Amino acid sequence: MTEALQDKYAPHSICFGCGPANEKGLRIKSFAEGDVYVADFTPEPYHHAFPGMLNGGIIGALLDCHSNWAACHHLMVKGGLDAPPCTVTADFHVKLRRPTPLRRVHLTARVTESTDDRAVVESELSCDGEITARCKGTFVAVKEGHPAYHRW
Amino acid sequence: MTEALQDKYAPHSICFGCGPANEKGLRIKSFAEGDVYVADFTPEPYHHAFPGMLNGGIIGALLDCHSNWAACHHLMVKGGLDAPPCTVTADFHVKLRRPTPLRRVHLTARVTESTDDRAVVESELSCDGEITARCKGTFVAVKEGHPAYHRW
């Protein structure tokens, strides 16, 4: 695929992490490669934790939003839907293995379990081929009436 | 105490989440009230997940940095040190209970376990008195040679 999931399915989203329409956000671009979801991200200079290293909160934000897109796209494909259901994060658990340099990072995510309306996603963040953080999260498709319904 | 922990002990920190010297960061201000650590934070308009609601990545960043300050201050007091040791996040697990409105939020954190060089911290984020997110994380004092040593 050549178009990011966010651009294809949620061009007007204002989400801080992944909304194409949030000019001050991180604007993550996630792509499906079979059942693996990938993204590359270049941090801003002010995303540091300390000189030269990426902040853990930003790492969490990247892994959370990227995993959420893995979840909703997976549920779309699984359910034979025309568009991804609006999923929200139930929880995410970030393990920081070592400092992450403040330069281009790579994200991968895989759905490891799912039902019709929720998915568990395991993801990794790496820099220069070295995994610096891992995450596991659960993402749930919301029903009509939830404030996130029709968010994209 | 009237001065935030960050301003007192790390005025030159550039951390995205809690560095007083990062003009584009979240600049969390944490205070010790006995063994409870508190902070208030007013999000920027662009910190949304969807209209009117706070992004989960920002919530994670707030809980991570605030908990880290609870950990390092606790270890300082416990060890009878003059300044907090430089702690880094080993892991943090965020549970989002319900959407968080995009307005002033309150954070609390407590150390639930600790050794000489690490602390487990449980924290909560609330808005208008309602808890919308909880977090549990582990924070470790780094040794000389680690890139975060002497970060504050």
PDB file of C-alpha atoms in Angstrom:
ATOM      1  CA  MET A   1       0.000   0.000   0.000  1.00  0.00           C
ATOM      2  CA  THR A   2       1.236   3.461  -0.839  1.00  0.00           C
ATOM      3  CA  GLU A   3      -1.203   5.573   1.180  1.00  0.00           C
ATOM      4  CA  ALA A   4      -0.997   5.630   4.961  1.00  0.00           C
ATOM      5  CA  LEU A   5      -3.980   4.200   6.847  1.00  0.00           C
ATOM      6  CA  GLN A   6      -4.545   7.553   8.532  1.00  0.00           C
ATOM      7  CA  ASP A   7      -4.585   9.457   5.244  1.00  0.00           C
ATOM      8  CA  LYS A   8      -6.879   6.953   3.588  1.00  0.00           C
ATOM      9  CA  TYR A   9      -9.402   6.432   6.362  1.00  0.00           C
ATOM     10  CA  ALA A  10      -9.146   9.452   8.670  1.00  0.00           C
ATOM     11  CA  PRO A  11      -7.814  12.463   6.734  1.00  0.00           C
ATOM     12  CA  HIS A  12      -9.694  14.884   8.983  1.00  0.00           C
ATOM     13  CA  SER A  13      -8.638  13.322  12.302  1.00  0.00           C
ATOM     14  CA  ILE A  14      -7.172  15.780  14.781  1.00  0.00           C
ATOM     15  CA  CYS A  15      -5.620  13.162  17.088  1.00  0.00           C
ATOM     16  CA  PHE A  16      -2.368  14.400  18.648  1.00  0.00           C
ATOM     17  CA  GLY A  17      -0.629  11.156  17.811  1.00  0.00           C
ATOM     18  CA  CYS A  18      -1.960  10.212  14.397  1.00  0.00           C
ATOM     19  CA  GLY A  19      -4.347  12.822  13.041  1.00  0.00           C
ATOM     20  CA  PRO A  20      -3.343  14.064   9.568  1.00  0.00           C
ATOM     21  CA  ALA A  21      -5.238  17.284  10.329  1.00  0.00           C
ATOM     22  CA  ASN A  22      -3.356  18.094  13.574  1.00  0.00           C
ATOM     23  CA  GLU A  23      -0.530  20.363  12.452  1.00  0.00           C
ATOM     24  CA  LYS A  24       1.059  20.308  15.907  1.00  0.00           C
ATOM     25  CA  GLY A  25       0.658  16.559  16.382  1.00  0.00           C
ATOM     26  CA  LEU A  26       3.005  13.665  15.710  1.00  0.00           C
ATOM     27  CA  ARG A  27       1.142  12.699  12.517  1.00  0.00           C
ATOM     28  CA  ILE A  28       2.187   9.063  12.499  1.00  0.00           C
ATOM     29  CA  LYS A  29       1.788   7.321   9.149  1.00  0.00           C
ATOM     30  CA  SER A  30       1.053   3.604   9.462  1.00  0.00           C
ATOM     31  CA  PHE A  31       1.134   1.097   6.622  1.00  0.00           C
ATOM     32  CA  ALA A  32      -0.087  -2.501   6.394  1.00  0.00           C
ATOM     33  CA  GLU A  33       2.403  -5.009   5.029  1.00  0.00           C
ATOM     34  CA  GLY A  34       0.415  -8.198   5.152  1.00  0.00           C
ATOM     35  CA  ASP A  35      -0.386  -8.693   8.810  1.00  0.00           C
ATOM     36  CA  VAL A  36       2.470  -6.494  10.028  1.00  0.00           C
ATOM     37  CA  TYR A  37       1.947  -2.780  10.465  1.00  0.00           C
ATOM     38  CA  VAL A  38       4.913  -0.470  10.044  1.00  0.00           C
ATOM     39  CA  ALA A  39       5.658   3.218  10.462  1.00  0.00           C
ATOM     40  CA  ASP A  40       8.681   5.470  10.444  1.00  0.00           C
ATOM     41  CA  PHE A  41       8.848   8.598  12.534  1.00  0.00           C
ATOM     42  CA  THR A  42      11.372  11.395  12.795  1.00  0.00           C
ATOM     43  CA  PRO A  43      11.099  13.210  16.130  1.00  0.00           C
ATOM     44  CA  GLU A  44      11.192  16.956  16.557  1.00  0.00           C
ATOM     45  CA  PRO A  45      14.236  18.379  18.372  1.00  0.00           C
ATOM     46  CA  TYR A  46      12.073  19.167  21.418  1.00  0.00           C
ATOM     47  CA  HIS A  47      10.929  15.550  21.838  1.00  0.00           C
ATOM     48  CA  HIS A  48      13.980  14.730  23.943  1.00  0.00           C
ATOM     49  CA  ALA A  49      14.080  13.217  27.421  1.00  0.00           C
ATOM     50  CA  PHE A  50      17.657  14.398  27.886  1.00  0.00           C
ATOM     51  CA  PRO A  51      20.199  15.520  25.306  1.00  0.00           C
ATOM     52  CA  GLY A  52      20.132  13.276  22.255  1.00  0.00           C
ATOM     53  CA  MET A  53      17.536  10.805  23.536  1.00  0.00           C
ATOM     54  CA  LEU A  54      13.815  10.459  22.790  1.00  0.00           C
ATOM     55  CA  ASN A  55      11.274  11.009  25.575  1.00  0.00           C
ATOM     56  CA  GLY A  56       9.432   7.929  26.863  1.00  0.00           C
ATOM     57  CA  GLY A  57       6.081   9.691  26.768  1.00  0.00           C
ATOM     58  CA  ILE A  58       6.508  10.350  23.058  1.00  0.00           C
ATOM     59  CA  ILE A  59       7.561   6.711  22.607  1.00  0.00           C
ATOM     60  CA  GLY A  60       4.346   5.648  24.341  1.00  0.00           C
ATOM     61  CA  ALA A  61       2.261   7.992  22.193  1.00  0.00           C
ATOM     62  CA  LEU A  62       3.799   6.558  19.018  1.00  0.00           C
ATOM     63  CA  LEU A  63       3.307   2.940  20.064  1.00  0.00           C
ATOM     64  CA  ASP A  64      -0.242   3.608  21.290  1.00  0.00           C
ATOM     65  CA  CYS A  65      -1.503   5.285  18.127  1.00  0.00           C
ATOM     66  CA  HIS A  66       0.347   2.973  15.746  1.00  0.00           C
ATOM     67  CA  SER A  67      -1.043  -0.060  17.580  1.00  0.00           C
ATOM     68  CA  ASN A  68      -4.535   1.403  17.479  1.00  0.00           C
ATOM     69  CA  TRP A  69      -4.323   1.597  13.690  1.00  0.00           C
ATOM     70  CA  ALA A  70      -3.112  -1.988  13.533  1.00  0.00           C
ATOM     71  CA  ALA A  71      -6.143  -2.944  15.635  1.00  0.00           C
ATOM     72  CA  CYS A  72      -8.792  -1.088  13.657  1.00  0.00           C
ATOM     73  CA  HIS A  73      -7.418  -2.152  10.267  1.00  0.00           C
ATOM     74  CA  HIS A  74      -7.243  -5.761  11.443  1.00  0.00           C
ATOM     75  CA  LEU A  75     -10.850  -5.610  12.643  1.00  0.00           C
ATOM     76  CA  MET A  76     -11.899  -4.064   9.329  1.00  0.00           C
ATOM     77  CA  VAL A  77     -10.290  -6.861   7.321  1.00  0.00           C
ATOM     78  CA  LYS A  78     -11.524  -9.554   9.684  1.00  0.00           C
ATOM     79  CA  GLY A  79     -15.078  -8.236   9.619  1.00  0.00           C
ATOM     80  CA  GLY A  80     -15.159  -7.569   5.881  1.00  0.00           C
ATOM     81  CA  LEU A  81     -15.967  -3.918   6.563  1.00  0.00           C
ATOM     82  CA  ASP A  82     -15.562  -1.000   4.174  1.00  0.00           C
ATOM     83  CA  ALA A  83     -13.859   1.189   6.776  1.00  0.00           C
ATOM     84  CA  PRO A  84     -12.084   0.595  10.077  1.00  0.00           C
ATOM     85  CA  PRO A  85     -14.237   0.659  13.198  1.00  0.00           C
ATOM     86  CA  CYS A  86     -13.425   3.483  15.604  1.00  0.00           C
ATOM     87  CA  THR A  87     -11.190   1.877  18.184  1.00  0.00           C
ATOM     88  CA  VAL A  88      -9.954   3.402  21.409  1.00  0.00           C
ATOM     89  CA  THR A  89      -7.161   2.333  23.739  1.00  0.00           C
ATOM     90  CA  ALA A  90      -8.197   0.296  26.774  1.00  0.00           C
ATOM     91  CA  ASP A  91      -4.630  -0.041  28.028  1.00  0.00           C
ATOM     92  CA  PHE A  92      -1.042   0.029  26.842  1.00  0.00           C
ATOM     93  CA  HIS A  93       2.074  -1.221  28.583  1.00  0.00           C
ATOM     94  CA  VAL A  94       5.389   0.229  27.473  1.00  0.00           C
ATOM     95  CA  LYS A  95       8.712  -1.386  28.344  1.00  0.00           C
ATOM     96  CA  LEU A  96      11.731   0.783  27.721  1.00  0.00           C
ATOM     97  CA  ARG A  97      14.728  -1.460  27.145  1.00  0.00           C
ATOM     98  CA  ARG A  98      17.405   1.152  26.549  1.00  0.00           C
ATOM     99  CA  PRO A  99      17.650   4.833  25.608  1.00  0.00           C
ATOM    100  CA  THR A 100      16.287   5.661  22.133  1.00  0.00           C
ATOM    101  CA  PRO A 101      18.384   8.102  20.109  1.00  0.00           C
ATOM    102  CA  LEU A 102      16.603  11.265  18.983  1.00  0.00           C
ATOM    103  CA  ARG A 103      16.493  10.381  15.306  1.00  0.00           C
ATOM    104  CA  ARG A 104      14.351   8.437  12.866  1.00  0.00           C
ATOM    105  CA  VAL A 105      12.719   5.427  14.509  1.00  0.00           C
ATOM    106  CA  HIS A 106      10.855   2.454  13.072  1.00  0.00           C
ATOM    107  CA  LEU A 107       7.661   0.965  14.482  1.00  0.00           C
ATOM    108  CA  THR A 108       6.191  -2.468  13.898  1.00  0.00           C
ATOM    109  CA  ALA A 109       2.934  -3.869  15.263  1.00  0.00           C
ATOM    110  CA  ARG A 110       1.117  -7.179  15.073  1.00  0.00           C
ATOM    111  CA  VAL A 111      -2.310  -8.235  16.298  1.00  0.00           C
ATOM    112  CA  THR A 112      -1.826 -11.247  18.542  1.00  0.00           C
ATOM    113  CA  GLU A 113      -5.439 -11.824  19.647  1.00  0.00           C
ATOM    114  CA  SER A 114      -8.798 -10.465  18.572  1.00  0.00           C
ATOM    115  CA  THR A 115     -12.528 -10.837  18.858  1.00  0.00           C
ATOM    116  CA  ASP A 116     -15.126  -9.027  16.734  1.00  0.00           C
ATOM    117  CA  ASP A 117     -14.727  -5.769  18.610  1.00  0.00           C
ATOM    118  CA  ARG A 118     -11.288  -5.765  20.228  1.00  0.00           C
ATOM    119  CA  ALA A 119      -7.683  -6.582  19.479  1.00  0.00           C
ATOM    120  CA  VAL A 120      -4.503  -7.110  21.460  1.00  0.00           C
ATOM    121  CA  VAL A 121      -1.506  -5.625  19.693  1.00  0.00           C
ATOM    122  CA  GLU A 122       2.194  -6.152  20.346  1.00  0.00           C
ATOM    123  CA  SER A 123       4.524  -3.533  18.982  1.00  0.00           C
ATOM    124  CA  GLU A 124       8.162  -2.538  18.934  1.00  0.00           C
ATOM    125  CA  LEU A 125      10.119   0.631  18.395  1.00  0.00           C
ATOM    126  CA  SER A 126      13.626   0.416  16.996  1.00  0.00           C
ATOM    127  CA  CYS A 127      16.394   2.783  15.982  1.00  0.00           C
ATOM    128  CA  ASP A 128      19.181   1.737  13.629  1.00  0.00           C
ATOM    129  CA  GLY A 129      17.891  -1.829  13.798  1.00  0.00           C
ATOM    130  CA  GLU A 130      18.041  -2.076  17.590  1.00  0.00           C
ATOM    131  CA  ILE A 131      14.796  -2.544  19.523  1.00  0.00           C
ATOM    132  CA  THR A 132      14.660   0.051  22.271  1.00  0.00           C
ATOM    133  CA  ALA A 133      11.022  -0.276  23.412  1.00  0.00           C
ATOM    134  CA  ARG A 134       8.198  -2.798  23.321  1.00  0.00           C
ATOM    135  CA  CYS A 135       4.505  -2.330  23.967  1.00  0.00           C
ATOM    136  CA  LYS A 136       1.413  -4.459  24.422  1.00  0.00           C
ATOM    137  CA  GLY A 137      -2.006  -2.877  24.315  1.00  0.00           C
ATOM    138  CA  THR A 138      -5.704  -3.616  23.990  1.00  0.00           C
ATOM    139  CA  PHE A 139      -7.899  -1.622  21.637  1.00  0.00           C
ATOM    140  CA  VAL A 140     -11.685  -1.695  21.553  1.00  0.00           C
ATOM    141  CA  ALA A 141     -14.170  -0.696  18.862  1.00  0.00           C
ATOM    142  CA  VAL A 142     -16.623   1.715  20.439  1.00  0.00           C
ATOM    143  CA  LYS A 143     -20.350   1.634  19.946  1.00  0.00           C
ATOM    144  CA  GLU A 144     -22.718   4.354  18.834  1.00  0.00           C
ATOM    145  CA  GLY A 145     -23.094   6.894  21.610  1.00  0.00           C
ATOM    146  CA  HIS A 146     -19.426   6.833  22.639  1.00  0.00           C
ATOM    147  CA  PRO A 147     -17.767  10.198  22.033  1.00  0.00           C
ATOM    148  CA  ALA A 148     -15.172   8.553  19.798  1.00  0.00           C
ATOM    149  CA  TYR A 149     -17.798   6.962  17.538  1.00  0.00           C
ATOM    150  CA  HIS A 150     -17.457   8.350  14.010  1.00  0.00           C
ATOM    151  CA  ARG A 151     -14.160   9.949  14.964  1.00  0.00           C
ATOM    152  CA  TRP A 152     -12.862   8.977  11.509  1.00  0.00           C
TER     153      TRP A 152
ATOM    154  CA  MET B   1       6.152  22.846  49.454  1.00  0.00           C
ATOM    155  CA  THR B   2       5.710  25.822  47.201  1.00  0.00           C
ATOM    156  CA  GLU B   3       8.306  25.096  44.544  1.00  0.00           C
ATOM    157  CA  ALA B   4       7.769  22.275  42.077  1.00  0.00           C
ATOM    158  CA  LEU B   5      10.227  19.392  42.256  1.00  0.00           C
ATOM    159  CA  GLN B   6      11.281  20.018  38.667  1.00  0.00           C
ATOM    160  CA  ASP B   7      11.978  23.712  39.279  1.00  0.00           C
ATOM    161  CA  LYS B   8      13.878  23.000  42.472  1.00  0.00           C
ATOM    162  CA  TYR B   9      16.010  20.074  41.344  1.00  0.00           C
ATOM    163  CA  ALA B  10      16.124  20.201  37.535  1.00  0.00           C
ATOM    164  CA  PRO B  11      15.570  23.777  36.314  1.00  0.00           C
ATOM    165  CA  HIS B  12      17.659  23.169  33.193  1.00  0.00           C
ATOM    166  CA  SER B  13      16.032  19.869  32.217  1.00  0.00           C
ATOM    167  CA  ILE B  14      14.837  19.755  28.611  1.00  0.00           C
ATOM    168  CA  CYS B  15      12.619  16.678  29.030  1.00  0.00           C
ATOM    169  CA  PHE B  16       9.537  16.879  26.787  1.00  0.00           C
ATOM    170  CA  GLY B  17       7.281  15.851  29.657  1.00  0.00           C
ATOM    171  CA  CYS B  18       8.720  17.644  32.658  1.00  0.00           C
ATOM    172  CA  GLY B  19      11.680  19.834  31.744  1.00  0.00           C
ATOM    173  CA  PRO B  20      11.258  23.442  32.897  1.00  0.00           C
ATOM    174  CA  ALA B  21      13.656  24.456  30.100  1.00  0.00           C
ATOM    175  CA  ASN B  22      11.683  22.826  27.257  1.00  0.00           C
ATOM    176  CA  GLU B  23       9.451  25.612  25.964  1.00  0.00           C
ATOM    177  CA  LYS B  24       7.569  23.243  23.679  1.00  0.00           C
ATOM    178  CA  GLY B  25       7.199  20.510  26.284  1.00  0.00           C
ATOM    179  CA  LEU B  26       4.406  19.702  28.728  1.00  0.00           C
ATOM    180  CA  ARG B  27       6.343  21.208  31.668  1.00  0.00           C
ATOM    181  CA  ILE B  28       4.618  19.199  34.375  1.00  0.00           C
ATOM    182  CA  LYS B  29       4.979  20.630  37.870  1.00  0.00           C
ATOM    183  CA  SER B  30       4.955  17.985  40.596  1.00  0.00           C
ATOM    184  CA  PHE B  31       4.674  18.642  44.333  1.00  0.00           C
ATOM    185  CA  ALA B  32       5.188  16.377  47.326  1.00  0.00           C
ATOM    186  CA  GLU B  33       2.388  16.370  49.886  1.00  0.00           C
ATOM    187  CA  GLY B  34       3.713  13.932  52.448  1.00  0.00           C
ATOM    188  CA  ASP B  35       4.067  10.680  50.580  1.00  0.00           C
ATOM    189  CA  VAL B  36       1.596  11.641  47.855  1.00  0.00           C
ATOM    190  CA  TYR B  37       2.773  13.482  44.778  1.00  0.00           C
ATOM    191  CA  VAL B  38       0.357  15.785  43.002  1.00  0.00           C
ATOM    192  CA  ALA B  39       0.299  17.856  39.846  1.00  0.00           C
ATOM    193  CA  ASP B  40      -2.219  19.838  37.839  1.00  0.00           C
ATOM    194  CA  PHE B  41      -1.975  20.167  34.095  1.00  0.00           C
ATOM    195  CA  THR B  42      -3.925  22.157  31.555  1.00  0.00           C
ATOM    196  CA  PRO B  43      -3.623  20.660  28.074  1.00  0.00           C
ATOM    197  CA  GLU B  44      -3.043  22.637  24.914  1.00  0.00           C
ATOM    198  CA  PRO B  45      -5.898  22.686  22.386  1.00  0.00           C
ATOM    199  CA  TYR B  46      -3.906  20.422  20.044  1.00  0.00           C
ATOM    200  CA  HIS B  47      -3.529  17.671  22.673  1.00  0.00           C
ATOM    201  CA  HIS B  48      -6.860  16.146  21.685  1.00  0.00           C
ATOM    202  CA  ALA B  49      -7.557  12.567  20.624  1.00  0.00           C
ATOM    203  CA  PHE B  50     -10.874  13.613  19.103  1.00  0.00           C
ATOM    204  CA  PRO B  51     -12.915  16.769  19.645  1.00  0.00           C
ATOM    205  CA  GLY B  52     -12.998  17.715  23.311  1.00  0.00           C
ATOM    206  CA  MET B  53     -11.042  14.732  24.631  1.00  0.00           C
ATOM    207  CA  LEU B  54      -7.414  14.380  25.719  1.00  0.00           C
ATOM    208  CA  ASN B  55      -5.086  12.087  23.756  1.00  0.00           C
ATOM    209  CA  GLY B  56      -3.998   8.866  25.476  1.00  0.00           C
ATOM    210  CA  GLY B  57      -0.376   9.373  24.489  1.00  0.00           C
ATOM    211  CA  ILE B  58      -0.327  12.701  26.302  1.00  0.00           C
ATOM    212  CA  ILE B  59      -2.010  11.036  29.282  1.00  0.00           C
ATOM    213  CA  GLY B  60       0.762   8.443  29.290  1.00  0.00           C
ATOM    214  CA  ALA B  61       3.449  11.123  29.046  1.00  0.00           C
ATOM    215  CA  LEU B  62       1.957  12.985  32.015  1.00  0.00           C
ATOM    216  CA  LEU B  63       1.655   9.874  34.181  1.00  0.00           C
ATOM    217  CA  ASP B  64       5.134   8.656  33.212  1.00  0.00           C
ATOM    218  CA  CYS B  65       6.980  11.877  34.047  1.00  0.00           C
ATOM    219  CA  HIS B  66       4.949  12.638  37.160  1.00  0.00           C
ATOM    220  CA  SER B  67       5.559   9.113  38.463  1.00  0.00           C
ATOM    221  CA  ASN B  68       9.262   9.418  37.703  1.00  0.00           C
ATOM    222  CA  TRP B  69       9.427  12.474  39.947  1.00  0.00           C
ATOM    223  CA  ALA B  70       7.584  10.639  42.689  1.00  0.00           C
ATOM    224  CA  ALA B  71      10.170   7.864  42.376  1.00  0.00           C
ATOM    225  CA  CYS B  72      13.292  10.007  42.446  1.00  0.00           C
ATOM    226  CA  HIS B  73      12.059  12.216  45.283  1.00  0.00           C
ATOM    227  CA  HIS B  74      11.091   9.149  47.297  1.00  0.00           C
ATOM    228  CA  LEU B  75      14.546   7.620  46.743  1.00  0.00           C
ATOM    229  CA  MET B  76      16.155  10.916  47.749  1.00  0.00           C
ATOM    230  CA  VAL B  77      14.241  11.042  51.020  1.00  0.00           C
ATOM    231  CA  LYS B  78      14.716   7.338  51.708  1.00  0.00           C
ATOM    232  CA  GLY B  79      18.453   7.526  51.043  1.00  0.00           C
ATOM    233  CA  GLY B  80      18.998  10.783  52.918  1.00  0.00           C
ATOM    234  CA  LEU B  81      20.425  12.343  49.759  1.00  0.00           C
ATOM    235  CA  ASP B  82      20.808  16.036  49.003  1.00  0.00           C
ATOM    236  CA  ALA B  83      19.326  15.703  45.525  1.00  0.00           C
ATOM    237  CA  PRO B  84      17.167  13.153  43.734  1.00  0.00           C
ATOM    238  CA  PRO B  85      18.996  10.379  41.896  1.00  0.00           C
ATOM    239  CA  CYS B  86      18.513  10.404  38.122  1.00  0.00           C
ATOM    240  CA  THR B  87      15.797   7.874  37.521  1.00  0.00           C
ATOM    241  CA  VAL B  88      14.579   6.574  34.187  1.00  0.00           C
ATOM    242  CA  THR B  89      11.436   4.671  33.272  1.00  0.00           C
ATOM    243  CA  ALA B  90      11.777   0.911  33.008  1.00  0.00           C
ATOM    244  CA  ASP B  91       8.117   0.404  32.151  1.00  0.00           C
ATOM    245  CA  PHE B  92       4.739   2.046  32.525  1.00  0.00           C
ATOM    246  CA  HIS B  93       1.284   0.547  32.082  1.00  0.00           C
ATOM    247  CA  VAL B  94      -1.564   2.927  31.379  1.00  0.00           C
ATOM    248  CA  LYS B  95      -5.195   1.900  31.758  1.00  0.00           C
ATOM    249  CA  LEU B  96      -7.681   4.283  30.211  1.00  0.00           C
ATOM    250  CA  ARG B  97     -10.981   3.926  32.031  1.00  0.00           C
ATOM    251  CA  ARG B  98     -13.040   6.486  30.138  1.00  0.00           C
ATOM    252  CA  PRO B  99     -12.498   9.519  27.894  1.00  0.00           C
ATOM    253  CA  THR B 100     -10.682  12.425  29.583  1.00  0.00           C
ATOM    254  CA  PRO B 101     -12.077  15.869  28.814  1.00  0.00           C
ATOM    255  CA  LEU B 102      -9.637  18.328  27.253  1.00  0.00           C
ATOM    256  CA  ARG B 103      -9.350  20.579  30.273  1.00  0.00           C
ATOM    257  CA  ARG B 104      -7.417  20.855  33.499  1.00  0.00           C
ATOM    258  CA  VAL B 105      -6.545  17.456  34.924  1.00  0.00           C
ATOM    259  CA  HIS B 106      -5.162  16.381  38.295  1.00  0.00           C
ATOM    260  CA  LEU B 107      -2.462  13.781  38.852  1.00  0.00           C
ATOM    261  CA  THR B 108      -1.631  11.850  41.980  1.00  0.00           C
ATOM    262  CA  ALA B 109       1.161   9.315  42.489  1.00  0.00           C
ATOM    263  CA  ARG B 110       2.325   7.094  45.314  1.00  0.00           C
ATOM    264  CA  VAL B 111       5.359   4.849  45.665  1.00  0.00           C
ATOM    265  CA  THR B 112       4.105   1.380  46.510  1.00  0.00           C
ATOM    266  CA  GLU B 113       7.429  -0.507  46.587  1.00  0.00           C
ATOM    267  CA  SER B 114      11.047   0.511  46.529  1.00  0.00           C
ATOM    268  CA  THR B 115      14.615  -0.669  46.977  1.00  0.00           C
ATOM    269  CA  ASP B 116      17.683   1.572  47.148  1.00  0.00           C
ATOM    270  CA  ASP B 117      17.754   2.199  43.421  1.00  0.00           C
ATOM    271  CA  ARG B 118      14.254   1.630  42.082  1.00  0.00           C
ATOM    272  CA  ALA B 119      10.631   2.384  42.861  1.00  0.00           C
ATOM    273  CA  VAL B 120       7.249   1.156  41.728  1.00  0.00           C
ATOM    274  CA  VAL B 121       4.760   3.988  41.431  1.00  0.00           C
ATOM    275  CA  GLU B 122       0.995   3.879  41.082  1.00  0.00           C
ATOM    276  CA  SER B 123      -0.667   6.979  39.719  1.00  0.00           C
ATOM    277  CA  GLU B 124      -4.027   8.319  38.652  1.00  0.00           C
ATOM    278  CA  LEU B 125      -5.280  11.046  36.383  1.00  0.00           C
ATOM    279  CA  SER B 126      -8.622  12.658  37.111  1.00  0.00           C
ATOM    280  CA  CYS B 127     -10.782  15.402  35.697  1.00  0.00           C
ATOM    281  CA  ASP B 128     -13.491  17.107  37.726  1.00  0.00           C
ATOM    282  CA  GLY B 129     -12.928  14.544  40.481  1.00  0.00           C
ATOM    283  CA  GLU B 130     -13.469  11.528  38.251  1.00  0.00           C
ATOM    284  CA  ILE B 131     -10.573   9.135  37.682  1.00  0.00           C
ATOM    285  CA  THR B 132     -10.180   8.572  33.953  1.00  0.00           C
ATOM    286  CA  ALA B 133      -6.793   6.812  33.822  1.00  0.00           C
ATOM    287  CA  ARG B 134      -4.502   4.803  36.072  1.00  0.00           C
ATOM    288  CA  CYS B 135      -0.863   3.887  35.647  1.00  0.00           C
ATOM    289  CA  LYS B 136       1.704   1.634  37.266  1.00  0.00           C
ATOM    290  CA  GLY B 137       5.363   2.025  36.436  1.00  0.00           C
ATOM    291  CA  THR B 138       8.853   1.112  37.543  1.00  0.00           C
ATOM    292  CA  PHE B 139      11.601   3.714  37.716  1.00  0.00           C
ATOM    293  CA  VAL B 140      15.291   3.015  38.157  1.00  0.00           C
ATOM    294  CA  ALA B 141      18.152   5.217  39.331  1.00  0.00           C
ATOM    295  CA  VAL B 142      20.865   5.006  36.699  1.00  0.00           C
ATOM    296  CA  LYS B 143      24.560   4.616  37.422  1.00  0.00           C
ATOM    297  CA  GLU B 144      27.464   6.693  36.240  1.00  0.00           C
ATOM    298  CA  GLY B 145      28.080   6.037  32.567  1.00  0.00           C
ATOM    299  CA  HIS B 146      24.389   5.902  31.623  1.00  0.00           C
ATOM    300  CA  PRO B 147      23.461   8.764  29.259  1.00  0.00           C
ATOM    301  CA  ALA B 148      20.817   9.949  31.732  1.00  0.00           C
ATOM    302  CA  TYR B 149      23.276  10.225  34.620  1.00  0.00           C
ATOM    303  CA  HIS B 150      23.549  13.843  35.767  1.00  0.00           C
ATOM    304  CA  ARG B 151      20.538  14.728  33.627  1.00  0.00           C
ATOM    305  CA  TRP B 152      19.420  16.998  36.468  1.00  0.00           C
TER     306      TRP B 152
END
